[in-house]
CSV table of C-alpha atoms and ligand atoms in Angstrom, one decimal:
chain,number,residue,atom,x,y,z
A,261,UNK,CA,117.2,111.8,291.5
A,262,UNK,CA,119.1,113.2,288.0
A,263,UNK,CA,116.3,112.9,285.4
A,264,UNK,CA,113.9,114.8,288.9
A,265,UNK,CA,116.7,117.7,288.9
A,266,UNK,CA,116.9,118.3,285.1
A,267,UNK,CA,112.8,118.2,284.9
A,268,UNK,CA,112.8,121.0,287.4
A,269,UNK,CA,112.3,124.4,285.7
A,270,UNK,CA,115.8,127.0,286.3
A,271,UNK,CA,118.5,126.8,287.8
A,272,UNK,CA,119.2,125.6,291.5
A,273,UNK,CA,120.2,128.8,293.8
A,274,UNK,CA,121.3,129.3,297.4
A,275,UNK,CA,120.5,131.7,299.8
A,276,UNK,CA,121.9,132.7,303.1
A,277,UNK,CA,119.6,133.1,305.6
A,278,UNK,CA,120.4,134.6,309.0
A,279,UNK,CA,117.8,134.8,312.6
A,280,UNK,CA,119.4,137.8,314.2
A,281,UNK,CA,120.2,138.8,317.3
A,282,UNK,CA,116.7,139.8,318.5
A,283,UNK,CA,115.3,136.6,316.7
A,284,UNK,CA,117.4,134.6,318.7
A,285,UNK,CA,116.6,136.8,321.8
A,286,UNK,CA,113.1,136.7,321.2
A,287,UNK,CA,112.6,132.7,320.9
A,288,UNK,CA,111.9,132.8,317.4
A,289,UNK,CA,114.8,130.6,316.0
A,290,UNK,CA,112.2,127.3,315.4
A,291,UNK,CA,110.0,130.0,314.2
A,292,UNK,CA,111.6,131.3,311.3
A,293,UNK,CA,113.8,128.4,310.4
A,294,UNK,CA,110.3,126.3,310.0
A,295,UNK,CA,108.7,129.0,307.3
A,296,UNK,CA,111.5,128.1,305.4
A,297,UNK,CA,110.9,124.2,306.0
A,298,UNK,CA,107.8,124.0,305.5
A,299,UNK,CA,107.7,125.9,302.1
A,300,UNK,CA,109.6,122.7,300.8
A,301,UNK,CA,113.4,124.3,300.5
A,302,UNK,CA,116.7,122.1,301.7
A,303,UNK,CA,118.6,123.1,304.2
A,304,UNK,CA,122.4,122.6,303.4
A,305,UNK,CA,124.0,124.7,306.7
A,306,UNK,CA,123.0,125.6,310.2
A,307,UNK,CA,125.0,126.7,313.2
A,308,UNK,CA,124.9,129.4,315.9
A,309,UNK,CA,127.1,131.4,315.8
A,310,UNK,CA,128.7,134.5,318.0
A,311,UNK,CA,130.1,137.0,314.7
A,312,UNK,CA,132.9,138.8,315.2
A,313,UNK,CA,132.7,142.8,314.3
A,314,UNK,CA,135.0,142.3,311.3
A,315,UNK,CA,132.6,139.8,309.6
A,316,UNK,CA,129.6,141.5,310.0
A,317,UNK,CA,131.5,144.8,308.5
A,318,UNK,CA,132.4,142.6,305.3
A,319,UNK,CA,128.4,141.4,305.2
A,320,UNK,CA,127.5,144.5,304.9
A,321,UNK,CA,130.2,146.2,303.3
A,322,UNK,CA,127.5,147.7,300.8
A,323,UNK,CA,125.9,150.0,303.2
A,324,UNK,CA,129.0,151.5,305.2
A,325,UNK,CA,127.9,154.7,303.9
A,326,UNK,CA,124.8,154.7,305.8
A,327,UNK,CA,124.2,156.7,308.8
A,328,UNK,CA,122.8,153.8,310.4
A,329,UNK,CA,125.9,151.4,309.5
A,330,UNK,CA,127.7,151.7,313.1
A,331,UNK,CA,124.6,150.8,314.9
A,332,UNK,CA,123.6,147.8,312.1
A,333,UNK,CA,127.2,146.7,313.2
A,334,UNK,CA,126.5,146.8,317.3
A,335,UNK,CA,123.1,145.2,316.6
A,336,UNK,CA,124.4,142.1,314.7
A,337,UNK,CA,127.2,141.5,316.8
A,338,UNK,CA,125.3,141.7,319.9
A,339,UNK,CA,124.8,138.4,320.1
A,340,UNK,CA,124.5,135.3,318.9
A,341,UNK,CA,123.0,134.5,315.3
A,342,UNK,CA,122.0,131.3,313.6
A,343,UNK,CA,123.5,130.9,310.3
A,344,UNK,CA,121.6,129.1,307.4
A,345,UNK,CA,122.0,128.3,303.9
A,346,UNK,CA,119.1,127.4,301.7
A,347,UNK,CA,118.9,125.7,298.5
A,348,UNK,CA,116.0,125.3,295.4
A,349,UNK,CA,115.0,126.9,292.4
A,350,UNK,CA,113.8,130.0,293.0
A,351,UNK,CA,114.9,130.2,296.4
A,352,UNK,CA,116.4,133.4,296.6
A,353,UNK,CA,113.6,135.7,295.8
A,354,UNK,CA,110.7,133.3,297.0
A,355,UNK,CA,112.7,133.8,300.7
A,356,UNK,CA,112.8,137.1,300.5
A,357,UNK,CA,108.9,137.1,299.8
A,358,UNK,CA,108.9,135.3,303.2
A,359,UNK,CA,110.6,137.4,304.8
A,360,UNK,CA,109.0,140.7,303.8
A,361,UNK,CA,110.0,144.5,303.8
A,362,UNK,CA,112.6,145.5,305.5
A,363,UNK,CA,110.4,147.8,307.4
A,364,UNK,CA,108.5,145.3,309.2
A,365,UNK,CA,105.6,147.8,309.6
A,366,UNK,CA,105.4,147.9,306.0
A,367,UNK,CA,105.7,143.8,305.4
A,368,UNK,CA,102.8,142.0,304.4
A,369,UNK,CA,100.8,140.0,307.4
A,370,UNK,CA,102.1,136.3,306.6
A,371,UNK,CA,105.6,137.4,306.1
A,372,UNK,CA,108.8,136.4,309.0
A,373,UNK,CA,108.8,140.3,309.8
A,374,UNK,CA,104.7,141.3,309.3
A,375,UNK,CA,103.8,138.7,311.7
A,376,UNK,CA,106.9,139.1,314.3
A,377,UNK,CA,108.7,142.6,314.3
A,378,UNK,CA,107.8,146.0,314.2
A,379,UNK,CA,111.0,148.2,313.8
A,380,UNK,CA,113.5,148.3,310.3
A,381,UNK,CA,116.5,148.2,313.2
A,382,UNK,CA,115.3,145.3,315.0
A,383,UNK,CA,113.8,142.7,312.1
A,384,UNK,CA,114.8,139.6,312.8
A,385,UNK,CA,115.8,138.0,309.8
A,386,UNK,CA,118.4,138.1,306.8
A,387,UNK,CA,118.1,136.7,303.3
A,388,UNK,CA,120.3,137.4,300.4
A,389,UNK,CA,119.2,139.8,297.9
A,390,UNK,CA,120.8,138.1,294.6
A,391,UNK,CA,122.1,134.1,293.9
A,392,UNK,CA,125.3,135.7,293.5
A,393,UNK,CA,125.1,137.0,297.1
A,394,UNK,CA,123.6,134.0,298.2
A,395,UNK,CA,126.9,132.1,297.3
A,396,UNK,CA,129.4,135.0,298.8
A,397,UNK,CA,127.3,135.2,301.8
A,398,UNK,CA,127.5,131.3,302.2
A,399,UNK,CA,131.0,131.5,301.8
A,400,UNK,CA,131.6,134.3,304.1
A,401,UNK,CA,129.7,132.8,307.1
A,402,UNK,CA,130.7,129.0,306.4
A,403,UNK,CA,133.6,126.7,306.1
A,404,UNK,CA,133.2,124.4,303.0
A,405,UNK,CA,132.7,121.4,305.4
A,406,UNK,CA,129.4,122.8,307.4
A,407,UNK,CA,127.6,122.8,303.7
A,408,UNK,CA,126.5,119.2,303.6
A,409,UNK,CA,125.0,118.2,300.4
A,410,UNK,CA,121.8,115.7,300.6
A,411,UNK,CA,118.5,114.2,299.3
A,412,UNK,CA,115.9,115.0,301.2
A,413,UNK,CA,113.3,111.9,301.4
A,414,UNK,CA,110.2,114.3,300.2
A,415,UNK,CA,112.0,115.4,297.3
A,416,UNK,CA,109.6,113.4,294.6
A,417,UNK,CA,106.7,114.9,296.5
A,418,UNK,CA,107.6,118.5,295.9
A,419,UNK,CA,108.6,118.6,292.1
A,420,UNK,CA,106.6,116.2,289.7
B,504,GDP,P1,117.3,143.9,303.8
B,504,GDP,O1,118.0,143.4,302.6
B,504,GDP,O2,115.8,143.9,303.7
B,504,GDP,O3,117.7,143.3,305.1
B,504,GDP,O4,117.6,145.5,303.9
B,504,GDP,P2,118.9,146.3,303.5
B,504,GDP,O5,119.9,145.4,302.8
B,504,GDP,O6,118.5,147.6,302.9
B,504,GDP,O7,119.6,146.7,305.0
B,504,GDP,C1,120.2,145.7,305.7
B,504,GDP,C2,119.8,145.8,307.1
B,504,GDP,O8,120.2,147.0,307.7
B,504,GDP,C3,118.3,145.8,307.4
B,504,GDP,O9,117.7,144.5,307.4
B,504,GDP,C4,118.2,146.4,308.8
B,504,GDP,O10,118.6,145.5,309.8
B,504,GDP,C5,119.3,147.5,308.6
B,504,GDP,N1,118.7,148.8,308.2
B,504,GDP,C6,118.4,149.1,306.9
B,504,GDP,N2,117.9,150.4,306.9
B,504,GDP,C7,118.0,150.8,308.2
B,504,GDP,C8,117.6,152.1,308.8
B,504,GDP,O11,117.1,153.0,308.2
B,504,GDP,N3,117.8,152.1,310.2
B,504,GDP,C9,118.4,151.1,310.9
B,504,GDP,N4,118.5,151.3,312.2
B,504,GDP,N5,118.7,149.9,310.3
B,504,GDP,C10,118.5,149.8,309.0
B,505,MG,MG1,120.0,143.5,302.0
């Protein structure tokens, strides 16, 4: 397991990865929680979860500005979410490749929001933009005790 982690190449990162409100909605939680699973990442933190307007304010404290902040606000808080955190090298840029633009007119066919969404105010998905957002976003959305850390049993079969 040691000698495995130090052979991989860069550091390990997390990523916070959110289905949102329309994902849940729509069906698509098994969805979009498999394209992550299937690319080989480790999940460390899943829950549903109802978020209060105050939290989502503090997520996206960076765009307040916006014209479109009040109704990013509505939107996420109108209903539940499923919160995720992912961990691997490389995993905070290599999910936001599978997620896509955030246009999903303008995201690639293959991506979470070219194959399942069609407008930038209903797209489904969230995934940290940095690893050091990928840490404050876990910590926002999560209690230290719903991060579990574990081996997955395909680990040797995913890094030589
Ligand atoms: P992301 O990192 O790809 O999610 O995009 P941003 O960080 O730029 O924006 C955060 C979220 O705000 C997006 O995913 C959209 O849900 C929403 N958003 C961004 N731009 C717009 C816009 O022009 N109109 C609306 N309605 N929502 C937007
Ligand atoms: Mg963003």
């Amino acid at each position: 397991f040691l000698p495995h982690l130090i052979a991989s190449l860069g550091e390990i990162e997390q990523t916070y990865i959110m289905v949102k409100p329309d994902g849940v909605q729509r069906g698509l939680v098994g969805e979009i929680i498999s394209r992550f699973e299937k690319k080989g990442f480790k999940l460390t933190g899943l829950k549903l979860f109802q978020c209060p307007k105050d939290l989502a304010e503090e997520h996206y404290k960076d765009l307040k500005a916006k014209p479109f902040f009040p109704k990013l606000i509505d939107y996420i808080t109108s209903g539940p979410v499923v919160c995720m955190a992912w961990e691997g090298v490389g995993v905070v840029a290599s999910a936001r490749k599978l997620i896509g633009s955030t246009d999903p007119l303008q995201a690639e066919p293959g991506t979470i929001r070219g194959d399942l969404a069609v407008q930038t105010g209903r797209n489904v998905v969230h995934g940290s933009d940095s690893p050091e957002n990928g840490k404050r976003e876990i910590a926002l959305w999560f209690n230290e005790n719903e991060i579990n850390q574990w081996t997955p049993a395909q680990a040797p079969w995913l890094r030589e």
